[in-house]
Coordinates of C-alpha atoms in Angstrom, one line a residue:
Chain A
M351 CA 25.8 38.6 47.9
N352 CA 22.7 40.7 48.4
Q353 CA 20.4 42.6 46.0
A354 CA 22.4 45.8 46.4
I355 CA 24.4 47.2 43.4
N356 CA 27.3 45.1 42.4
T357 CA 29.9 47.9 42.6
H358 CA 32.8 45.5 42.2
A359 CA 31.5 44.6 38.8
I360 CA 31.0 48.2 37.7
I361 CA 34.6 49.0 38.8
A362 CA 35.9 45.8 37.1
I363 CA 34.3 46.6 33.8
Y364 CA 35.3 50.3 34.0
K365 CA 38.9 49.5 34.7
F366 CA 39.0 46.9 32.0
E367 CA 37.7 49.4 29.5
M368 CA 40.0 52.2 30.7
A369 CA 43.0 49.8 30.4
R370 CA 41.9 49.2 26.8
T371 CA 41.9 52.9 26.2
L372 CA 45.4 53.3 27.6
R373 CA 46.7 50.4 25.5
T374 CA 45.5 52.1 22.4
V375 CA 46.4 55.7 23.5
W376 CA 47.6 56.6 20.0
Q377 CA 44.4 55.6 18.4
S378 CA 42.1 56.8 21.1
I379 CA 43.7 60.0 22.3
V380 CA 46.4 61.2 20.0
S381 CA 44.8 60.7 16.6
P382 CA 41.6 62.6 17.4
V383 CA 43.6 65.4 18.8
I384 CA 45.7 65.6 15.7
S385 CA 42.7 65.5 13.4
T386 CA 41.0 68.2 15.4
S387 CA 44.1 70.3 15.2
L388 CA 44.0 69.8 11.4
Y389 CA 40.4 71.0 11.2
F390 CA 41.4 73.9 13.3
V391 CA 44.3 74.9 11.1
V392 CA 42.4 74.4 7.8
F393 CA 39.1 75.9 8.8
G394 CA 40.3 78.4 11.4
A395 CA 43.3 79.7 9.6
A396 CA 42.3 79.4 5.9
I397 CA 38.6 80.2 6.1
G398 CA 39.0 82.4 9.2
S399 CA 41.1 84.8 7.2
R400 CA 38.0 85.4 5.0
I401 CA 35.3 85.2 7.6
T402 CA 36.7 87.3 10.4
E403 CA 33.8 86.8 12.8
I404 CA 30.4 85.2 13.3
E405 CA 27.9 86.9 15.6
G406 CA 30.7 89.0 17.1
I407 CA 32.9 86.0 17.8
P408 CA 36.3 85.6 16.0
Y409 CA 35.8 82.7 13.6
G410 CA 38.7 80.7 15.0
A411 CA 37.1 80.7 18.5
F412 CA 33.6 80.2 17.1
I413 CA 34.4 76.8 15.7
V414 CA 36.1 75.5 18.9
P415 CA 32.8 74.3 20.6
G416 CA 31.7 72.7 17.3
L417 CA 35.0 70.8 16.9
I418 CA 34.9 69.6 20.5
M419 CA 31.3 68.4 19.9
L420 CA 32.3 66.7 16.6
M421 CA 35.0 64.7 18.4
L422 CA 32.9 64.1 21.5
L423 CA 30.0 62.6 19.4
T424 CA 32.1 60.4 17.1
Q425 CA 34.5 59.2 19.8
S426 CA 31.8 58.5 22.4
T427 CA 29.9 56.5 19.9
M428 CA 32.8 54.6 18.4
N429 CA 34.4 53.9 21.7
A430 CA 31.3 52.7 23.5
S431 CA 30.1 50.6 20.5
F432 CA 33.5 48.9 20.1
G433 CA 33.7 48.3 23.9
I434 CA 30.6 46.1 23.9
Y435 CA 30.8 44.8 20.3
F436 CA 34.3 43.3 20.9
P437 CA 33.2 40.8 23.6
R438 CA 30.3 39.8 21.4
F439 CA 32.7 39.3 18.5
T440 CA 35.3 37.2 20.5
G441 CA 32.7 35.4 22.5
T442 CA 33.9 36.7 25.9
I443 CA 30.4 38.2 26.4
Y444 CA 29.5 34.8 27.9
E445 CA 31.1 35.9 31.1
L446 CA 29.2 39.2 31.4
L447 CA 25.9 37.3 30.7
S448 CA 26.7 34.6 33.3
A449 CA 27.8 37.1 36.0
P450 CA 25.5 38.4 38.7
V451 CA 25.4 41.8 37.2
S452 CA 22.3 43.8 36.1
S453 CA 22.0 45.6 32.8
F454 CA 22.4 48.8 34.6
E455 CA 25.7 47.8 36.0
I456 CA 27.1 46.5 32.7
A457 CA 26.0 49.8 31.0
C458 CA 27.5 51.8 33.8
G459 CA 30.9 50.2 33.4
F460 CA 31.0 50.4 29.6
V461 CA 29.3 53.8 29.2
G462 CA 31.1 55.3 32.1
A463 CA 34.5 54.4 30.7
A464 CA 33.6 55.5 27.2
A465 CA 32.3 58.8 28.5
T466 CA 35.3 59.4 30.7
K467 CA 37.6 59.0 27.7
S468 CA 35.5 61.4 25.6
I469 CA 35.5 64.0 28.4
I470 CA 39.2 63.8 28.7
L471 CA 39.5 64.0 25.0
G472 CA 37.2 67.1 24.9
L473 CA 39.2 68.8 27.6
I474 CA 42.5 68.1 25.7
I475 CA 41.1 69.5 22.5
L476 CA 39.9 72.6 24.5
A477 CA 43.3 73.1 25.9
T478 CA 44.9 72.6 22.5
S479 CA 42.6 75.3 21.0
W480 CA 44.0 77.8 23.5
L481 CA 47.3 77.4 21.6
F482 CA 45.6 78.8 18.5
V483 CA 43.1 81.3 19.6
P484 CA 42.2 83.2 22.8
M485 CA 39.2 81.5 24.3
Q486 CA 36.6 82.6 26.8
I487 CA 34.2 80.5 28.7
A488 CA 31.2 82.5 29.9
H489 CA 29.5 79.7 31.8
P490 CA 32.0 77.0 32.8
F491 CA 29.5 74.9 34.7
W492 CA 27.1 74.8 31.7
M493 CA 30.1 74.0 29.5
L494 CA 31.1 71.1 31.7
G495 CA 27.5 70.1 32.1
F496 CA 26.9 69.9 28.3
L497 CA 30.3 68.1 27.9
V498 CA 29.5 65.4 30.4
L499 CA 25.9 65.0 29.4
T500 CA 26.7 64.7 25.7
A501 CA 29.6 62.3 26.4
I502 CA 27.3 60.1 28.4
T503 CA 24.4 60.3 26.0
F504 CA 26.4 59.4 23.0
S505 CA 28.3 56.7 24.8
L506 CA 24.8 55.2 25.6
F507 CA 24.0 55.5 21.9
G508 CA 27.3 53.9 21.0
F509 CA 26.6 51.1 23.5
I510 CA 23.3 50.4 21.6
I511 CA 25.0 50.4 18.3
G512 CA 27.6 47.9 19.6
I513 CA 24.8 45.6 20.6
W514 CA 22.9 46.1 17.3
A515 CA 25.8 45.7 15.0
D516 CA 26.4 42.4 13.4
G517 CA 29.8 43.2 11.9
F518 CA 32.6 45.7 11.9
E519 CA 31.0 47.5 8.9
Q520 CA 27.7 48.1 10.7
L521 CA 29.8 49.3 13.7
Q522 CA 31.4 52.0 11.5
I523 CA 28.4 52.9 9.5
I524 CA 26.5 54.9 12.1
P525 CA 29.4 57.2 13.2
L526 CA 30.6 57.7 9.7
L527 CA 27.3 58.0 7.8
I528 CA 25.1 59.6 10.4
I529 CA 26.9 61.3 13.2
T530 CA 29.7 63.0 11.2
P531 CA 27.3 64.4 8.5
L532 CA 24.8 65.6 11.2
T533 CA 27.6 67.3 13.1
F534 CA 28.9 69.0 10.0
L535 CA 25.4 70.1 9.0
G536 CA 24.6 71.0 12.6
G537 CA 26.5 74.2 12.9
T538 CA 30.0 73.1 13.7
F539 CA 31.6 75.6 11.3
Y540 CA 28.8 78.1 11.0
S541 CA 25.8 79.6 12.7
T542 CA 22.5 78.2 11.5
H543 CA 21.3 81.8 11.3
V544 CA 23.3 82.2 8.1
L545 CA 21.1 79.6 6.3
P546 CA 18.0 80.5 4.3
P547 CA 14.8 80.2 6.4
F548 CA 13.7 76.9 4.9
W549 CA 17.0 75.2 5.7
Q550 CA 16.9 76.7 9.2
T551 CA 13.7 74.9 9.8
V552 CA 15.1 71.6 8.3
T553 CA 18.1 72.0 10.6
L554 CA 15.9 71.9 13.7
F555 CA 15.2 68.2 13.0
N556 CA 18.9 67.6 13.4
P557 CA 19.5 66.7 17.1
V558 CA 23.1 67.7 16.9
V559 CA 22.2 71.4 16.3
Y560 CA 20.8 71.5 19.9
L561 CA 24.0 70.0 21.3
I562 CA 26.4 72.4 19.5
S563 CA 24.2 75.4 20.1
G564 CA 24.0 74.8 23.8
F565 CA 27.7 74.0 24.1
R566 CA 28.6 77.2 22.1
W567 CA 26.2 79.2 24.3
A568 CA 28.2 78.1 27.4
F569 CA 31.3 79.6 25.8
F570 CA 30.1 82.8 24.1
E571 CA 26.4 83.3 25.1
V572 CA 25.6 83.0 21.4
S573 CA 23.2 80.3 20.4
D574 CA 20.9 79.2 17.6
V575 CA 18.3 77.9 20.1
S576 CA 17.8 78.5 23.9
P577 CA 20.2 76.6 26.1
W578 CA 17.3 75.2 28.0
V579 CA 15.9 73.7 24.8
S580 CA 19.4 72.3 24.2
L581 CA 19.5 70.8 27.6
A582 CA 16.0 69.3 27.3
M583 CA 16.8 67.8 23.9
T584 CA 20.0 66.2 25.3
L585 CA 18.2 64.8 28.2
L586 CA 15.4 63.5 26.0
F587 CA 17.9 61.7 23.8
M588 CA 19.6 60.3 26.8
V589 CA 16.3 58.9 28.3
M590 CA 15.5 57.3 24.9
C591 CA 18.9 55.6 24.9
V592 CA 18.5 54.4 28.5
V593 CA 15.0 53.0 27.8
T594 CA 16.4 51.2 24.7
I595 CA 19.2 49.7 26.7
W596 CA 16.8 48.6 29.4
W597 CA 14.7 46.9 26.7
I598 CA 17.7 45.2 25.1
F599 CA 18.7 43.5 28.4
K600 CA 15.1 42.7 29.3
S601 CA 14.5 40.9 26.0
G602 CA 18.1 39.6 25.5
Y603 CA 18.0 41.2 22.0
R604 CA 21.2 40.2 20.2
L605 CA 22.8 39.1 23.4
K606 CA 21.0 35.9 24.4
K607 CA 19.7 33.1 22.2
Chain B
M1074 CA 21.3 14.2 49.7
P1075 CA 19.8 17.7 49.1
S1076 CA 20.0 19.0 45.5
I1077 CA 22.0 22.1 44.7
I1078 CA 20.5 22.5 41.2
S1079 CA 16.9 21.6 40.5
I1080 CA 15.6 21.8 36.9
N1081 CA 11.9 21.5 36.3
G1082 CA 10.1 21.2 33.0
L1083 CA 12.8 23.1 31.2
S1084 CA 12.6 23.4 27.4
K1085 CA 14.2 25.4 24.7
T1086 CA 13.1 26.1 21.2
Y1087 CA 15.3 28.5 19.3
A1088 CA 13.9 31.3 17.1
S1089 CA 14.7 29.1 14.1
G1090 CA 12.2 26.6 15.3
F1091 CA 14.8 24.1 16.4
Q1092 CA 13.9 22.4 19.6
A1093 CA 17.1 22.0 21.4
L1094 CA 15.6 20.8 24.7
K1095 CA 12.3 18.9 25.2
T1096 CA 11.2 18.7 28.7
I1097 CA 14.1 18.4 31.1
N1098 CA 13.8 17.5 34.8
L1099 CA 17.0 17.0 36.6
D1100 CA 18.4 17.3 40.1
I1101 CA 22.1 17.8 40.8
K1102 CA 23.2 16.7 44.3
R1103 CA 25.4 18.9 46.4
G1104 CA 29.0 18.0 46.2
E1105 CA 28.8 15.4 43.5
I1106 CA 30.6 15.2 40.1
F1107 CA 27.9 14.9 37.5
A1108 CA 28.8 13.9 34.0
L1109 CA 26.5 14.9 31.2
L1110 CA 27.1 12.7 28.2
G1111 CA 25.5 13.0 24.8
P1112 CA 26.4 13.2 21.1
N1113 CA 27.1 16.5 19.4
G1114 CA 23.9 18.6 19.2
A1115 CA 22.2 16.7 22.0
G1116 CA 21.5 19.9 24.0
K1117 CA 24.3 19.7 26.6
T1118 CA 25.6 23.2 25.9
T1119 CA 22.1 24.7 25.7
L1120 CA 21.2 23.2 29.0
I1121 CA 24.4 24.6 30.7
G1122 CA 23.8 27.9 28.9
I1123 CA 20.3 28.3 30.4
I1124 CA 21.4 27.5 33.9
C1125 CA 24.3 30.0 33.6
G1126 CA 22.1 32.8 32.1
I1127 CA 23.5 32.8 28.6
V1128 CA 20.5 31.3 26.9
N1129 CA 16.8 32.1 27.7
A1130 CA 14.7 29.1 28.5
S1131 CA 11.4 28.7 26.6
T1132 CA 9.6 27.1 29.5
G1133 CA 10.4 25.7 32.9
T1134 CA 12.4 26.8 36.0
V1135 CA 15.9 26.2 37.4
Q1136 CA 16.8 26.8 41.0
V1137 CA 20.4 27.0 42.2
D1138 CA 20.6 26.4 46.0
G1139 CA 17.0 27.5 46.2
H1140 CA 17.5 30.7 44.2
D1141 CA 15.5 31.0 40.9
I1142 CA 17.9 31.8 38.0
I1143 CA 15.6 34.5 36.8
D1144 CA 14.0 36.1 39.8
D1145 CA 17.0 35.8 42.0
Y1146 CA 19.7 35.8 39.4
R1147 CA 22.3 37.5 41.5
A1148 CA 22.3 35.0 44.2
A1149 CA 22.0 32.1 41.7
R1150 CA 24.8 33.2 39.4
S1151 CA 27.2 34.2 42.1
L1152 CA 27.3 30.5 43.1
I1153 CA 28.2 29.4 39.7
G1154 CA 31.5 29.2 37.8
L1155 CA 31.4 28.4 34.1
V1156 CA 34.2 27.1 31.9
P1157 CA 32.9 27.4 28.3
Q1158 CA 33.6 25.0 25.5
E1159 CA 35.1 27.5 23.2
L1160 CA 38.4 29.1 24.0
T1161 CA 36.9 32.5 24.3
T1162 CA 39.5 34.7 26.1
D1163 CA 40.6 38.3 25.9
A1164 CA 43.8 38.8 23.9
F1165 CA 45.7 41.7 25.3
E1166 CA 45.0 41.4 29.0
T1167 CA 47.4 39.7 31.2
V1168 CA 46.5 36.4 33.0
W1169 CA 46.5 38.2 36.3
D1170 CA 44.2 41.0 35.1
T1171 CA 41.7 38.8 33.4
V1172 CA 41.3 36.5 36.5
S1173 CA 41.0 39.5 38.8
F1174 CA 38.5 41.0 36.4
S1175 CA 36.3 37.9 36.7
R1176 CA 36.4 38.1 40.5
G1177 CA 35.3 41.7 40.4
L1178 CA 32.5 40.9 37.9
F1179 CA 31.1 38.3 40.2
G1180 CA 30.9 40.9 43.0
K1181 CA 33.8 39.7 45.2
P1182 CA 36.2 42.1 46.8
K1183 CA 39.9 41.8 45.8
N1184 CA 41.8 38.9 47.2
P1185 CA 45.3 38.6 45.6
A1186 CA 46.2 35.7 47.9
Y1187 CA 43.3 33.7 46.6
I1188 CA 44.1 34.5 42.9
E1189 CA 47.7 33.5 43.5
K1190 CA 46.6 30.2 45.0
I1191 CA 44.4 29.4 41.9
L1192 CA 47.1 30.4 39.5
K1193 CA 49.6 28.2 41.3
E1194 CA 47.3 25.2 41.4
L1195 CA 46.7 25.6 37.7
S1196 CA 50.4 26.0 36.9
L1197 CA 49.8 29.5 35.6
W1198 CA 51.7 31.4 38.2
D1199 CA 54.8 32.0 36.0
K1200 CA 52.6 33.2 33.2
K1201 CA 50.6 35.7 35.3
D1202 CA 52.1 38.8 33.6
N1203 CA 51.9 37.3 30.1
K1204 CA 49.3 38.5 27.7
I1205 CA 46.7 35.9 27.0
L1206 CA 47.3 35.9 23.2
T1207 CA 50.8 34.6 23.8
L1208 CA 49.6 31.5 25.6
S1209 CA 49.1 28.0 24.1
G1210 CA 45.6 26.5 23.7
G1211 CA 46.0 24.4 26.8
M1212 CA 47.2 27.4 28.8
K1213 CA 44.2 29.4 27.6
R1214 CA 42.0 26.6 28.8
R1215 CA 43.6 26.9 32.3
V1216 CA 43.0 30.6 32.2
L1217 CA 39.3 29.9 31.6
I1218 CA 39.2 27.6 34.6
A1219 CA 41.0 30.1 36.7
K1220 CA 38.5 32.7 35.7
A1221 CA 35.6 30.4 36.6
L1222 CA 37.1 29.7 40.0
S1223 CA 38.1 33.3 40.8
H1224 CA 34.9 34.0 42.7
E1225 CA 35.0 30.8 44.8
P1226 CA 31.9 29.2 43.2
Q1227 CA 29.9 26.4 44.8
V1228 CA 29.0 24.9 41.5
L1229 CA 31.4 24.6 38.6
F1230 CA 30.3 23.8 35.0
L1231 CA 33.0 22.4 32.8
D1232 CA 31.8 22.2 29.2
E1233 CA 34.2 19.9 27.4
P1234 CA 37.1 21.0 29.5
T1235 CA 39.7 18.6 28.0
A1236 CA 38.9 19.1 24.3
G1237 CA 42.2 19.7 22.6
V1238 CA 44.2 19.4 25.8
D1239 CA 47.3 17.1 26.0
V1240 CA 47.5 14.1 28.3
E1241 CA 49.7 15.8 30.9
L1242 CA 47.5 18.8 31.2
R1243 CA 44.4 16.7 31.3
K1244 CA 45.8 14.8 34.3
D1245 CA 46.6 18.1 36.1
M1246 CA 43.1 19.3 35.4
W1247 CA 41.4 16.3 36.8
Q1248 CA 43.5 16.7 39.9
V1249 CA 42.2 20.2 40.3
V1250 CA 38.7 19.0 39.8
R1251 CA 39.2 16.3 42.5
N1252 CA 40.5 18.9 44.9
L1253 CA 37.5 21.0 44.3
R1254 CA 35.2 18.2 44.9
D1255 CA 37.0 17.4 48.1
A1256 CA 36.5 21.1 49.1
G1257 CA 32.7 20.6 48.6
V1258 CA 32.3 22.1 45.1
T1259 CA 29.6 20.5 42.9
I1260 CA 30.9 19.8 39.5
I1261 CA 28.9 19.3 36.3
L1262 CA 31.0 18.3 33.3
T1263 CA 30.4 17.4 29.7
T1264 CA 33.0 15.4 27.9
H1265 CA 33.5 13.5 24.7
Y1266 CA 36.1 11.3 26.5
I1267 CA 33.8 8.8 28.1
E1268 CA 36.6 7.2 29.9
E1269 CA 37.0 10.5 31.8
A1270 CA 33.4 10.4 32.9
E1271 CA 33.9 6.8 33.9
D1272 CA 36.9 7.8 35.9
M1273 CA 35.7 11.0 37.5
A1274 CA 31.9 11.0 37.8
D1275 CA 29.7 10.0 40.7
R1276 CA 26.6 10.1 38.6
I1277 CA 26.0 10.1 34.9
G1278 CA 23.3 11.6 32.9
V1279 CA 22.8 10.8 29.2
I1280 CA 21.1 13.4 27.0
S1281 CA 20.1 12.7 23.4
K1282 CA 18.0 14.8 21.1
G1283 CA 17.1 17.2 23.8
E1284 CA 15.9 14.6 26.3
I1285 CA 17.5 13.2 29.4
I1286 CA 17.3 9.5 28.7
L1287 CA 19.0 8.3 31.7
V1288 CA 20.4 9.5 35.1
E1289 CA 22.1 6.9 37.2
N1290 CA 24.8 6.4 39.8
K1291 CA 27.9 5.5 37.8
V1292 CA 28.6 2.3 39.7
E1293 CA 25.0 1.3 39.5
L1294 CA 25.0 2.0 35.8
M1295 CA 28.0 0.0 35.2
R1296 CA 26.5 -2.9 37.1
K1297 CA 23.1 -2.7 35.6
L1298 CA 24.1 -2.2 32.0
G1299 CA 27.6 -3.6 32.3
K1300 CA 27.5 -6.9 30.4
K1301 CA 30.3 -9.4 30.3
Q1302 CA 31.1 -11.5 27.3
L1303 CA 32.8 -14.8 27.3
T1304 CA 34.4 -15.7 23.9
L1305 CA 35.4 -19.3 23.3
H1306 CA 37.9 -19.9 20.5
L1307 CA 36.9 -23.3 19.1
Q1308 CA 39.2 -26.0 17.9
K1309 CA 36.8 -26.9 15.1
P1310 CA 34.5 -24.4 13.5
L1311 CA 30.7 -24.9 13.9
D1312 CA 28.1 -24.3 11.2
A1313 CA 25.4 -23.4 13.6
V1314 CA 24.9 -23.2 17.3
P1315 CA 23.8 -26.8 18.4
A1316 CA 20.1 -27.0 19.4
E1317 CA 21.2 -28.4 22.8
L1318 CA 22.8 -25.1 23.5
A1319 CA 19.9 -22.9 22.5
A1320 CA 19.1 -22.1 26.1
H1321 CA 22.4 -20.3 26.5
K1322 CA 21.6 -17.8 23.7
L1323 CA 25.0 -18.1 22.2
E1324 CA 26.2 -16.4 19.0
L1325 CA 28.7 -17.6 16.5
A1326 CA 31.4 -15.3 15.4
D1327 CA 34.5 -15.4 13.2
N1328 CA 33.0 -17.8 10.6
G1329 CA 32.0 -20.3 13.3
N1330 CA 35.4 -20.3 15.0
E1331 CA 34.1 -18.5 18.1
L1332 CA 31.2 -18.9 20.4
V1333 CA 30.2 -15.8 22.2
F1334 CA 28.3 -16.0 25.5
T1335 CA 26.9 -12.8 27.0
Y1336 CA 26.0 -12.8 30.7
D1337 CA 25.2 -10.5 33.5
T1338 CA 27.9 -10.3 36.2
S1339 CA 25.4 -9.1 38.8
A1340 CA 23.0 -12.0 38.4
E1341 CA 22.9 -14.7 41.0
R1342 CA 23.8 -17.4 38.5
T1343 CA 25.8 -16.3 35.5
G1344 CA 25.3 -19.5 33.7
V1345 CA 29.0 -19.9 33.0
T1346 CA 29.3 -23.3 34.8
A1347 CA 26.2 -24.7 33.1
L1348 CA 27.5 -23.6 29.7
L1349 CA 30.9 -25.1 30.2
S1350 CA 29.5 -28.5 31.4
D1351 CA 27.1 -28.5 28.4
L1352 CA 30.0 -27.9 26.1
A1353 CA 32.0 -30.7 27.6
R1354 CA 29.0 -33.0 27.3
L1355 CA 28.7 -32.2 23.6
E1356 CA 32.4 -32.6 23.2
I1357 CA 32.9 -29.1 21.8
R1358 CA 36.5 -28.3 22.6
F1359 CA 38.1 -24.9 22.7
R1360 CA 41.6 -23.6 22.3
D1361 CA 41.3 -20.5 24.4
L1362 CA 38.8 -18.3 26.1
Q1363 CA 38.6 -14.6 27.0
T1364 CA 36.2 -12.4 28.8
T1365 CA 35.5 -8.7 28.1
Q1366 CA 33.4 -6.2 30.1
S1367 CA 31.5 -3.4 28.5
S1368 CA 32.9 0.0 29.2
L1369 CA 30.8 3.1 29.8
E1370 CA 31.5 4.0 26.2
D1371 CA 29.7 0.8 25.0
I1372 CA 26.9 1.5 27.3
F1373 CA 26.6 5.0 26.1
I1374 CA 26.6 4.1 22.4
G1375 CA 24.1 1.4 23.1
L1376 CA 21.8 3.9 24.9
V1377 CA 22.0 6.6 22.3
H1378 CA 21.5 4.1 19.5
N1379 CA 18.4 2.7 21.2
S1380 CA 16.9 6.1 21.8
A1381 CA 17.6 7.1 18.2
G1382 CA 15.9 3.9 17.0
A1383 CA 12.9 4.5 19.3
A1384 CA 12.6 8.1 18.0
A1385 CA 12.8 7.0 14.4

């Protein structure tokens, strides 16, 4: 074998991970769709009857991009972190470490599969929302772009957590204690413009604000910050994750003794 | 014979400060079966881990067929198959899927016919669609071997392959190993069953406290270190070895009922004839006699004990 990319390995890892998703279809696809629908019913119908619209958008439709992001972030992180943590837990990681694969190829396989699953999930939730409210997508390519970029970025982030975690508790802590709160506070259910000025400034330190804002702009051309800023922030976070992963494999952190 | 693995100045100190390997220099010859023996914690698994890329070395280099394991890791690792000591398998995948996965991981294109051949050789063919978690321990061990062989490696590491495996399976497994050797695959194995090493290996290396204390051709080793003992069961017990027999370096055993004579079978004169004629002259009669030859196990225990004594 030469120095070229080991595509067989990327495909093998990707297929292995996708097979795992299919085996756990209830947990990985059906349950997020159901919980999103519940959010939709509770927030959209109950609160939507009081708040009819935000920035000219019907409330039910306004929360759709936020809900998709909420699922995209938590599911990408959890799926990718579990994907790499499990071989560490069972010990089968020995095979990945002893194989002629680069860190890039390993990450491609795991992150690619986790991102694929999140994207499928995001599209299913989008389709489901059509059952509840009429939707419009002003910029389909930007919408898809944000969807794919966010899925990849947070799968990379999840991959890092899966390597960092030393137990199932740590594995759950980041999605539950950091990502979910940041998403709820990042404008999933409201526009940050409704906040007092001080809290608007604080919100700008929440990276999720940029993701939701950009994604919502792609639907309704309404945003808290410029879509270009959103895009730049997403890419910045992605680059940070890639560098971290590169360092992890270079140093063998938590992988090699 | 050219070496396929060449280890130079390799050492490993873990983050805890524990020095698992001192300075290791070792060459593995192409096509041989090399048995690495050593007590628990001697550094066998660490050494294998470094060669395979699972453990980072502290110093030193390893080359596999001329490829450095760090700078040229793709070429080096694609030549190696590893069967780990622990039964670390996936649970929900089928046997077929997990073996095919390994082949892909090592960069080889699909080859169902080859996978079928391996599974049949390892008597796994009728289990190919079973999930791994439904298999017995011995079957899981076979799955690990099948995975290690899936990419047609030139070098196979077997780390305690027969631990917890029943006799029948063990025989099959060694047959597979012999077939591989006949096909030109180099095999490095560690085992606690020293008789297996005695049976299988071409060369033996003994590792103790992170140091290779001996590397020797097995036959040579048995000859060099293989001592024979002649035990004479006396008709009348002796209180002490008679002074006239001092030259034979005899020992008394069983309350003076036995005389034990240790000799070297490879020496030109073993001294047996001289001893027997001296005994006849002194009119020391014996009821029975028996000879025993030291096994590799005795040699091994002797070596490790000596090195432990020297270190202390």
